[in-house]
Amino acid sequence: MNKDNVKFIIKFNGKNKKIVVLKKDITEDLLLNKIKEDNKLNHYLNNKNIQKKIFIPNKLINIITN
C-alpha cells in the first residue's frame, strides 16, 4: 500500500463487513458506487433503503439500512 491509497472499513448497521484499499480522498458518492459494484457488499443493500450514512474521509463508511 502506497501513500496514495488508504484502507476503508465498510460497515453495515455498525458491523464490519469488509476492508477495501482505495485511493486517498475518495468522495462518499464514489465509495458508494464501489460498494454497489461489489457483489458481496451489494448483497447488504438489495431491497433495503439507506436510512443514514456515516462517512469519515479516509477511514470508514457505516451504512444504516432498514
PDB file of N, CA and C in Angstrom:
ATOM      1  N   MET A   1       0.850  -1.181   0.000  1.00  0.00           N
ATOM      2  CA  MET A   1       0.000   0.000   0.000  1.00  0.00           C
ATOM      3  C   MET A   1       0.890   1.236   0.000  1.00  0.00           C
ATOM      4  N   ASN A   2       0.690   2.104  -0.981  1.00  0.00           N
ATOM      5  CA  ASN A   2       1.473   3.338  -1.017  1.00  0.00           C
ATOM      6  C   ASN A   2       0.707   4.474  -0.355  1.00  0.00           C
ATOM      7  N   LYS A   3       1.322   5.640  -0.318  1.00  0.00           N
ATOM      8  CA  LYS A   3       0.683   6.749   0.404  1.00  0.00           C
ATOM      9  C   LYS A   3      -0.486   7.378  -0.340  1.00  0.00           C
ATOM     10  N   ASP A   4      -0.738   6.968  -1.592  1.00  0.00           N
ATOM     11  CA  ASP A   4      -1.896   7.457  -2.327  1.00  0.00           C
ATOM     12  C   ASP A   4      -3.140   6.619  -2.056  1.00  0.00           C
ATOM     13  N   ASN A   5      -2.975   5.502  -1.358  1.00  0.00           N
ATOM     14  CA  ASN A   5      -4.095   4.611  -1.051  1.00  0.00           C
ATOM     15  C   ASN A   5      -4.309   4.525   0.455  1.00  0.00           C
ATOM     16  N   VAL A   6      -5.562   4.274   0.836  1.00  0.00           N
ATOM     17  CA  VAL A   6      -5.906   4.107   2.252  1.00  0.00           C
ATOM     18  C   VAL A   6      -6.845   2.919   2.397  1.00  0.00           C
ATOM     19  N   LYS A   7      -6.917   2.372   3.586  1.00  0.00           N
ATOM     20  CA  LYS A   7      -7.841   1.281   3.881  1.00  0.00           C
ATOM     21  C   LYS A   7      -9.144   1.872   4.408  1.00  0.00           C
ATOM     22  N   PHE A   8     -10.239   1.534   3.752  1.00  0.00           N
ATOM     23  CA  PHE A   8     -11.568   1.946   4.196  1.00  0.00           C
ATOM     24  C   PHE A   8     -12.254   0.764   4.855  1.00  0.00           C
ATOM     25  N   ILE A   9     -12.866   0.995   5.993  1.00  0.00           N
ATOM     26  CA  ILE A   9     -13.683  -0.021   6.654  1.00  0.00           C
ATOM     27  C   ILE A   9     -15.113   0.198   6.181  1.00  0.00           C
ATOM     28  N   ILE A  10     -15.709  -0.852   5.633  1.00  0.00           N
ATOM     29  CA  ILE A  10     -17.091  -0.789   5.165  1.00  0.00           C
ATOM     30  C   ILE A  10     -17.952  -1.476   6.218  1.00  0.00           C
ATOM     31  N   LYS A  11     -18.919  -0.739   6.758  1.00  0.00           N
ATOM     32  CA  LYS A  11     -19.806  -1.276   7.788  1.00  0.00           C
ATOM     33  C   LYS A  11     -21.255  -1.155   7.333  1.00  0.00           C
ATOM     34  N   PHE A  12     -22.048  -2.137   7.716  1.00  0.00           N
ATOM     35  CA  PHE A  12     -23.490  -2.076   7.532  1.00  0.00           C
ATOM     36  C   PHE A  12     -24.129  -2.262   8.889  1.00  0.00           C
ATOM     37  N   ASN A  13     -24.928  -1.294   9.307  1.00  0.00           N
ATOM     38  CA  ASN A  13     -25.593  -1.304  10.610  1.00  0.00           C
ATOM     39  C   ASN A  13     -24.604  -1.517  11.750  1.00  0.00           C
ATOM     40  N   GLY A  14     -23.425  -0.905  11.626  1.00  0.00           N
ATOM     41  CA  GLY A  14     -22.431  -0.947  12.688  1.00  0.00           C
ATOM     42  C   GLY A  14     -21.567  -2.187  12.728  1.00  0.00           C
ATOM     43  N   LYS A  15     -21.763  -3.102  11.780  1.00  0.00           N
ATOM     44  CA  LYS A  15     -20.976  -4.341  11.779  1.00  0.00           C
ATOM     45  C   LYS A  15     -19.998  -4.329  10.613  1.00  0.00           C
ATOM     46  N   ASN A  16     -18.729  -4.613  10.910  1.00  0.00           N
ATOM     47  CA  ASN A  16     -17.707  -4.638   9.873  1.00  0.00           C
ATOM     48  C   ASN A  16     -18.017  -5.724   8.857  1.00  0.00           C
ATOM     49  N   LYS A  17     -17.958  -5.368   7.583  1.00  0.00           N
ATOM     50  CA  LYS A  17     -18.210  -6.335   6.522  1.00  0.00           C
ATOM     51  C   LYS A  17     -16.998  -6.535   5.628  1.00  0.00           C
ATOM     52  N   LYS A  18     -16.212  -5.497   5.413  1.00  0.00           N
ATOM     53  CA  LYS A  18     -15.065  -5.628   4.517  1.00  0.00           C
ATOM     54  C   LYS A  18     -14.131  -4.443   4.707  1.00  0.00           C
ATOM     55  N   ILE A  19     -12.856  -4.673   4.440  1.00  0.00           N
ATOM     56  CA  ILE A  19     -11.868  -3.604   4.399  1.00  0.00           C
ATOM     57  C   ILE A  19     -11.356  -3.551   2.966  1.00  0.00           C
ATOM     58  N   VAL A  20     -11.441  -2.381   2.352  1.00  0.00           N
ATOM     59  CA  VAL A  20     -11.004  -2.216   0.973  1.00  0.00           C
ATOM     60  C   VAL A  20      -9.910  -1.153   0.911  1.00  0.00           C
ATOM     61  N   VAL A  21      -9.002  -1.319  -0.048  1.00  0.00           N
ATOM     62  CA  VAL A  21      -7.940  -0.337  -0.269  1.00  0.00           C
ATOM     63  C   VAL A  21      -8.329   0.480  -1.486  1.00  0.00           C
ATOM     64  N   LEU A  22      -8.481   1.784  -1.271  1.00  0.00           N
ATOM     65  CA  LEU A  22      -8.896   2.693  -2.341  1.00  0.00           C
ATOM     66  C   LEU A  22      -8.019   3.935  -2.331  1.00  0.00           C
ATOM     67  N   LYS A  23      -8.174   4.750  -3.369  1.00  0.00           N
ATOM     68  CA  LYS A  23      -7.398   5.979  -3.453  1.00  0.00           C
ATOM     69  C   LYS A  23      -7.747   6.924  -2.310  1.00  0.00           C
ATOM     70  N   LYS A  24      -6.751   7.637  -1.860  1.00  0.00           N
ATOM     71  CA  LYS A  24      -6.931   8.610  -0.793  1.00  0.00           C
ATOM     72  C   LYS A  24      -7.870   9.717  -1.257  1.00  0.00           C
ATOM     73  N   ASP A  25      -8.637  10.260  -0.352  1.00  0.00           N
ATOM     74  CA  ASP A  25      -9.556  11.382  -0.593  1.00  0.00           C
ATOM     75  C   ASP A  25     -10.674  11.042  -1.572  1.00  0.00           C
ATOM     76  N   ILE A  26     -11.110   9.781  -1.611  1.00  0.00           N
ATOM     77  CA  ILE A  26     -12.248   9.398  -2.444  1.00  0.00           C
ATOM     78  C   ILE A  26     -13.512  10.007  -1.833  1.00  0.00           C
ATOM     79  N   THR A  27     -14.452  10.393  -2.678  1.00  0.00           N
ATOM     80  CA  THR A  27     -15.680  11.013  -2.181  1.00  0.00           C
ATOM     81  C   THR A  27     -16.662   9.938  -1.707  1.00  0.00           C
ATOM     82  N   GLU A  28     -17.635  10.367  -0.945  1.00  0.00           N
ATOM     83  CA  GLU A  28     -18.651   9.447  -0.436  1.00  0.00           C
ATOM     84  C   GLU A  28     -19.427   8.803  -1.582  1.00  0.00           C
ATOM     85  N   ASP A  29     -19.753   9.583  -2.603  1.00  0.00           N
ATOM     86  CA  ASP A  29     -20.510   9.052  -3.744  1.00  0.00           C
ATOM     87  C   ASP A  29     -19.724   7.998  -4.511  1.00  0.00           C
ATOM     88  N   LEU A  30     -18.433   8.247  -4.730  1.00  0.00           N
ATOM     89  CA  LEU A  30     -17.609   7.254  -5.422  1.00  0.00           C
ATOM     90  C   LEU A  30     -17.470   5.980  -4.601  1.00  0.00           C
ATOM     91  N   LEU A  31     -17.357   6.133  -3.302  1.00  0.00           N
ATOM     92  CA  LEU A  31     -17.250   4.960  -2.428  1.00  0.00           C
ATOM     93  C   LEU A  31     -18.546   4.151  -2.462  1.00  0.00           C
ATOM     94  N   LEU A  32     -19.684   4.818  -2.464  1.00  0.00           N
ATOM     95  CA  LEU A  32     -20.965   4.113  -2.564  1.00  0.00           C
ATOM     96  C   LEU A  32     -21.087   3.368  -3.893  1.00  0.00           C
ATOM     97  N   ASN A  33     -20.601   3.972  -4.972  1.00  0.00           N
ATOM     98  CA  ASN A  33     -20.614   3.288  -6.267  1.00  0.00           C
ATOM     99  C   ASN A  33     -19.750   2.030  -6.237  1.00  0.00           C
ATOM    100  N   LYS A  34     -18.587   2.099  -5.598  1.00  0.00           N
ATOM    101  CA  LYS A  34     -17.712   0.926  -5.473  1.00  0.00           C
ATOM    102  C   LYS A  34     -18.402  -0.173  -4.665  1.00  0.00           C
ATOM    103  N   ILE A  35     -19.131   0.218  -3.628  1.00  0.00           N
ATOM    104  CA  ILE A  35     -19.852  -0.758  -2.799  1.00  0.00           C
ATOM    105  C   ILE A  35     -20.937  -1.436  -3.633  1.00  0.00           C
ATOM    106  N   LYS A  36     -21.647  -0.658  -4.443  1.00  0.00           N
ATOM    107  CA  LYS A  36     -22.713  -1.221  -5.266  1.00  0.00           C
ATOM    108  C   LYS A  36     -22.173  -2.138  -6.354  1.00  0.00           C
ATOM    109  N   GLU A  37     -20.940  -1.912  -6.806  1.00  0.00           N
ATOM    110  CA  GLU A  37     -20.308  -2.761  -7.823  1.00  0.00           C
ATOM    111  C   GLU A  37     -19.810  -4.080  -7.240  1.00  0.00           C
ATOM    112  N   ASP A  38     -19.531  -4.113  -5.954  1.00  0.00           N
ATOM    113  CA  ASP A  38     -19.015  -5.309  -5.288  1.00  0.00           C
ATOM    114  C   ASP A  38     -20.169  -6.260  -4.972  1.00  0.00           C
ATOM    115  N   ASN A  39     -20.110  -7.480  -5.494  1.00  0.00           N
ATOM    116  CA  ASN A  39     -21.213  -8.438  -5.314  1.00  0.00           C
ATOM    117  C   ASN A  39     -21.491  -8.742  -3.849  1.00  0.00           C
ATOM    118  N   LYS A  40     -20.444  -8.932  -3.062  1.00  0.00           N
ATOM    119  CA  LYS A  40     -20.633  -9.269  -1.649  1.00  0.00           C
ATOM    120  C   LYS A  40     -21.283  -8.104  -0.888  1.00  0.00           C
ATOM    121  N   LEU A  41     -20.793  -6.905  -1.121  1.00  0.00           N
ATOM    122  CA  LEU A  41     -21.313  -5.746  -0.392  1.00  0.00           C
ATOM    123  C   LEU A  41     -22.683  -5.324  -0.906  1.00  0.00           C
ATOM    124  N   ASN A  42     -22.912  -5.461  -2.200  1.00  0.00           N
ATOM    125  CA  ASN A  42     -24.204  -5.085  -2.770  1.00  0.00           C
ATOM    126  C   ASN A  42     -25.327  -5.953  -2.199  1.00  0.00           C
ATOM    127  N   HIS A  43     -24.977  -7.164  -1.790  1.00  0.00           N
ATOM    128  CA  HIS A  43     -25.953  -8.071  -1.169  1.00  0.00           C
ATOM    129  C   HIS A  43     -26.610  -7.426   0.051  1.00  0.00           C
ATOM    130  N   TYR A  44     -25.864  -6.626   0.801  1.00  0.00           N
ATOM    131  CA  TYR A  44     -26.400  -5.983   2.009  1.00  0.00           C
ATOM    132  C   TYR A  44     -27.330  -4.818   1.675  1.00  0.00           C
ATOM    133  N   LEU A  45     -27.286  -4.338   0.428  1.00  0.00           N
ATOM    134  CA  LEU A  45     -28.134  -3.208   0.026  1.00  0.00           C
ATOM    135  C   LEU A  45     -29.383  -3.644  -0.720  1.00  0.00           C
ATOM    136  N   ASN A  46     -29.427  -4.875  -1.210  1.00  0.00           N
ATOM    137  CA  ASN A  46     -30.566  -5.339  -2.011  1.00  0.00           C
ATOM    138  C   ASN A  46     -31.874  -5.237  -1.234  1.00  0.00           C
ATOM    139  N   ASN A  47     -32.860  -4.622  -1.879  1.00  0.00           N
ATOM    140  CA  ASN A  47     -34.218  -4.474  -1.329  1.00  0.00           C
ATOM    141  C   ASN A  47     -34.254  -3.761   0.018  1.00  0.00           C
ATOM    142  N   LYS A  48     -33.282  -2.902   0.267  1.00  0.00           N
ATOM    143  CA  LYS A  48     -33.252  -2.151   1.526  1.00  0.00           C
ATOM    144  C   LYS A  48     -33.087  -0.669   1.234  1.00  0.00           C
ATOM    145  N   ASN A  49     -33.641   0.134   2.104  1.00  0.00           N
ATOM    146  CA  ASN A  49     -33.493   1.583   1.996  1.00  0.00           C
ATOM    147  C   ASN A  49     -32.358   2.039   2.895  1.00  0.00           C
ATOM    148  N   ILE A  50     -31.545   2.940   2.378  1.00  0.00           N
ATOM    149  CA  ILE A  50     -30.479   3.527   3.191  1.00  0.00           C
ATOM    150  C   ILE A  50     -31.115   4.633   4.030  1.00  0.00           C
ATOM    151  N   GLN A  51     -31.087   4.462   5.344  1.00  0.00           N
ATOM    152  CA  GLN A  51     -31.672   5.458   6.237  1.00  0.00           C
ATOM    153  C   GLN A  51     -30.663   6.538   6.605  1.00  0.00           C
ATOM    154  N   LYS A  52     -29.393   6.125   6.737  1.00  0.00           N
ATOM    155  CA  LYS A  52     -28.377   7.067   7.178  1.00  0.00           C
ATOM    156  C   LYS A  52     -27.020   6.564   6.711  1.00  0.00           C
ATOM    157  N   LYS A  53     -26.112   7.504   6.429  1.00  0.00           N
ATOM    158  CA  LYS A  53     -24.744   7.160   6.076  1.00  0.00           C
ATOM    159  C   LYS A  53     -23.810   7.963   6.969  1.00  0.00           C
ATOM    160  N   ILE A  54     -22.854   7.287   7.544  1.00  0.00           N
ATOM    161  CA  ILE A  54     -21.828   7.958   8.335  1.00  0.00           C
ATOM    162  C   ILE A  54     -20.518   7.765   7.581  1.00  0.00           C
ATOM    163  N   PHE A  55     -19.971   8.850   7.057  1.00  0.00           N
ATOM    164  CA  PHE A  55     -18.765   8.805   6.234  1.00  0.00           C
ATOM    165  C   PHE A  55     -17.664   9.589   6.924  1.00  0.00           C
ATOM    166  N   ILE A  56     -16.588   8.918   7.218  1.00  0.00           N
ATOM    167  CA  ILE A  56     -15.406   9.576   7.772  1.00  0.00           C
ATOM    168  C   ILE A  56     -14.323   9.453   6.705  1.00  0.00           C
ATOM    169  N   PRO A  57     -13.936  10.577   6.087  1.00  0.00           N
ATOM    170  CA  PRO A  57     -12.980  10.523   4.973  1.00  0.00           C
ATOM    171  C   PRO A  57     -11.693   9.775   5.339  1.00  0.00           C
ATOM    172  N   ASN A  58     -11.275   8.934   4.426  1.00  0.00           N
ATOM    173  CA  ASN A  58     -10.037   8.144   4.535  1.00  0.00           C
ATOM    174  C   ASN A  58     -10.049   7.156   5.703  1.00  0.00           C
ATOM    175  N   LYS A  59     -11.223   6.839   6.255  1.00  0.00           N
ATOM    176  CA  LYS A  59     -11.307   5.907   7.367  1.00  0.00           C
ATOM    177  C   LYS A  59     -12.404   4.857   7.172  1.00  0.00           C
ATOM    178  N   LEU A  60     -13.674   5.307   7.153  1.00  0.00           N
ATOM    179  CA  LEU A  60     -14.761   4.326   7.113  1.00  0.00           C
ATOM    180  C   LEU A  60     -16.034   4.910   6.575  1.00  0.00           C
ATOM    181  N   ILE A  61     -16.940   4.010   6.238  1.00  0.00           N
ATOM    182  CA  ILE A  61     -18.328   4.366   5.944  1.00  0.00           C
ATOM    183  C   ILE A  61     -19.206   3.348   6.645  1.00  0.00           C
ATOM    184  N   ASN A  62     -20.232   3.840   7.328  1.00  0.00           N
ATOM    185  CA  ASN A  62     -21.211   2.997   8.003  1.00  0.00           C
ATOM    186  C   ASN A  62     -22.552   3.309   7.373  1.00  0.00           C
ATOM    187  N   ILE A  63     -23.182   2.290   6.791  1.00  0.00           N
ATOM    188  CA  ILE A  63     -24.458   2.465   6.112  1.00  0.00           C
ATOM    189  C   ILE A  63     -25.537   1.824   6.972  1.00  0.00           C
ATOM    190  N   ILE A  64     -26.509   2.643   7.384  1.00  0.00           N
ATOM    191  CA  ILE A  64     -27.616   2.161   8.207  1.00  0.00           C
ATOM    192  C   ILE A  64     -28.790   1.896   7.268  1.00  0.00           C
ATOM    193  N   THR A  65     -29.290   0.645   7.277  1.00  0.00           N
ATOM    194  CA  THR A  65     -30.420   0.277   6.428  1.00  0.00           C
ATOM    195  C   THR A  65     -31.572  -0.212   7.302  1.00  0.00           C
ATOM    196  N   ASN A  66     -32.745  -0.340   6.681  1.00  0.00           N
ATOM    197  CA  ASN A  66     -33.901  -0.852   7.429  1.00  0.00           C
ATOM    198  C   ASN A  66     -34.033  -2.336   7.249  1.00  0.00           C
TER     199      ASN A  66
END
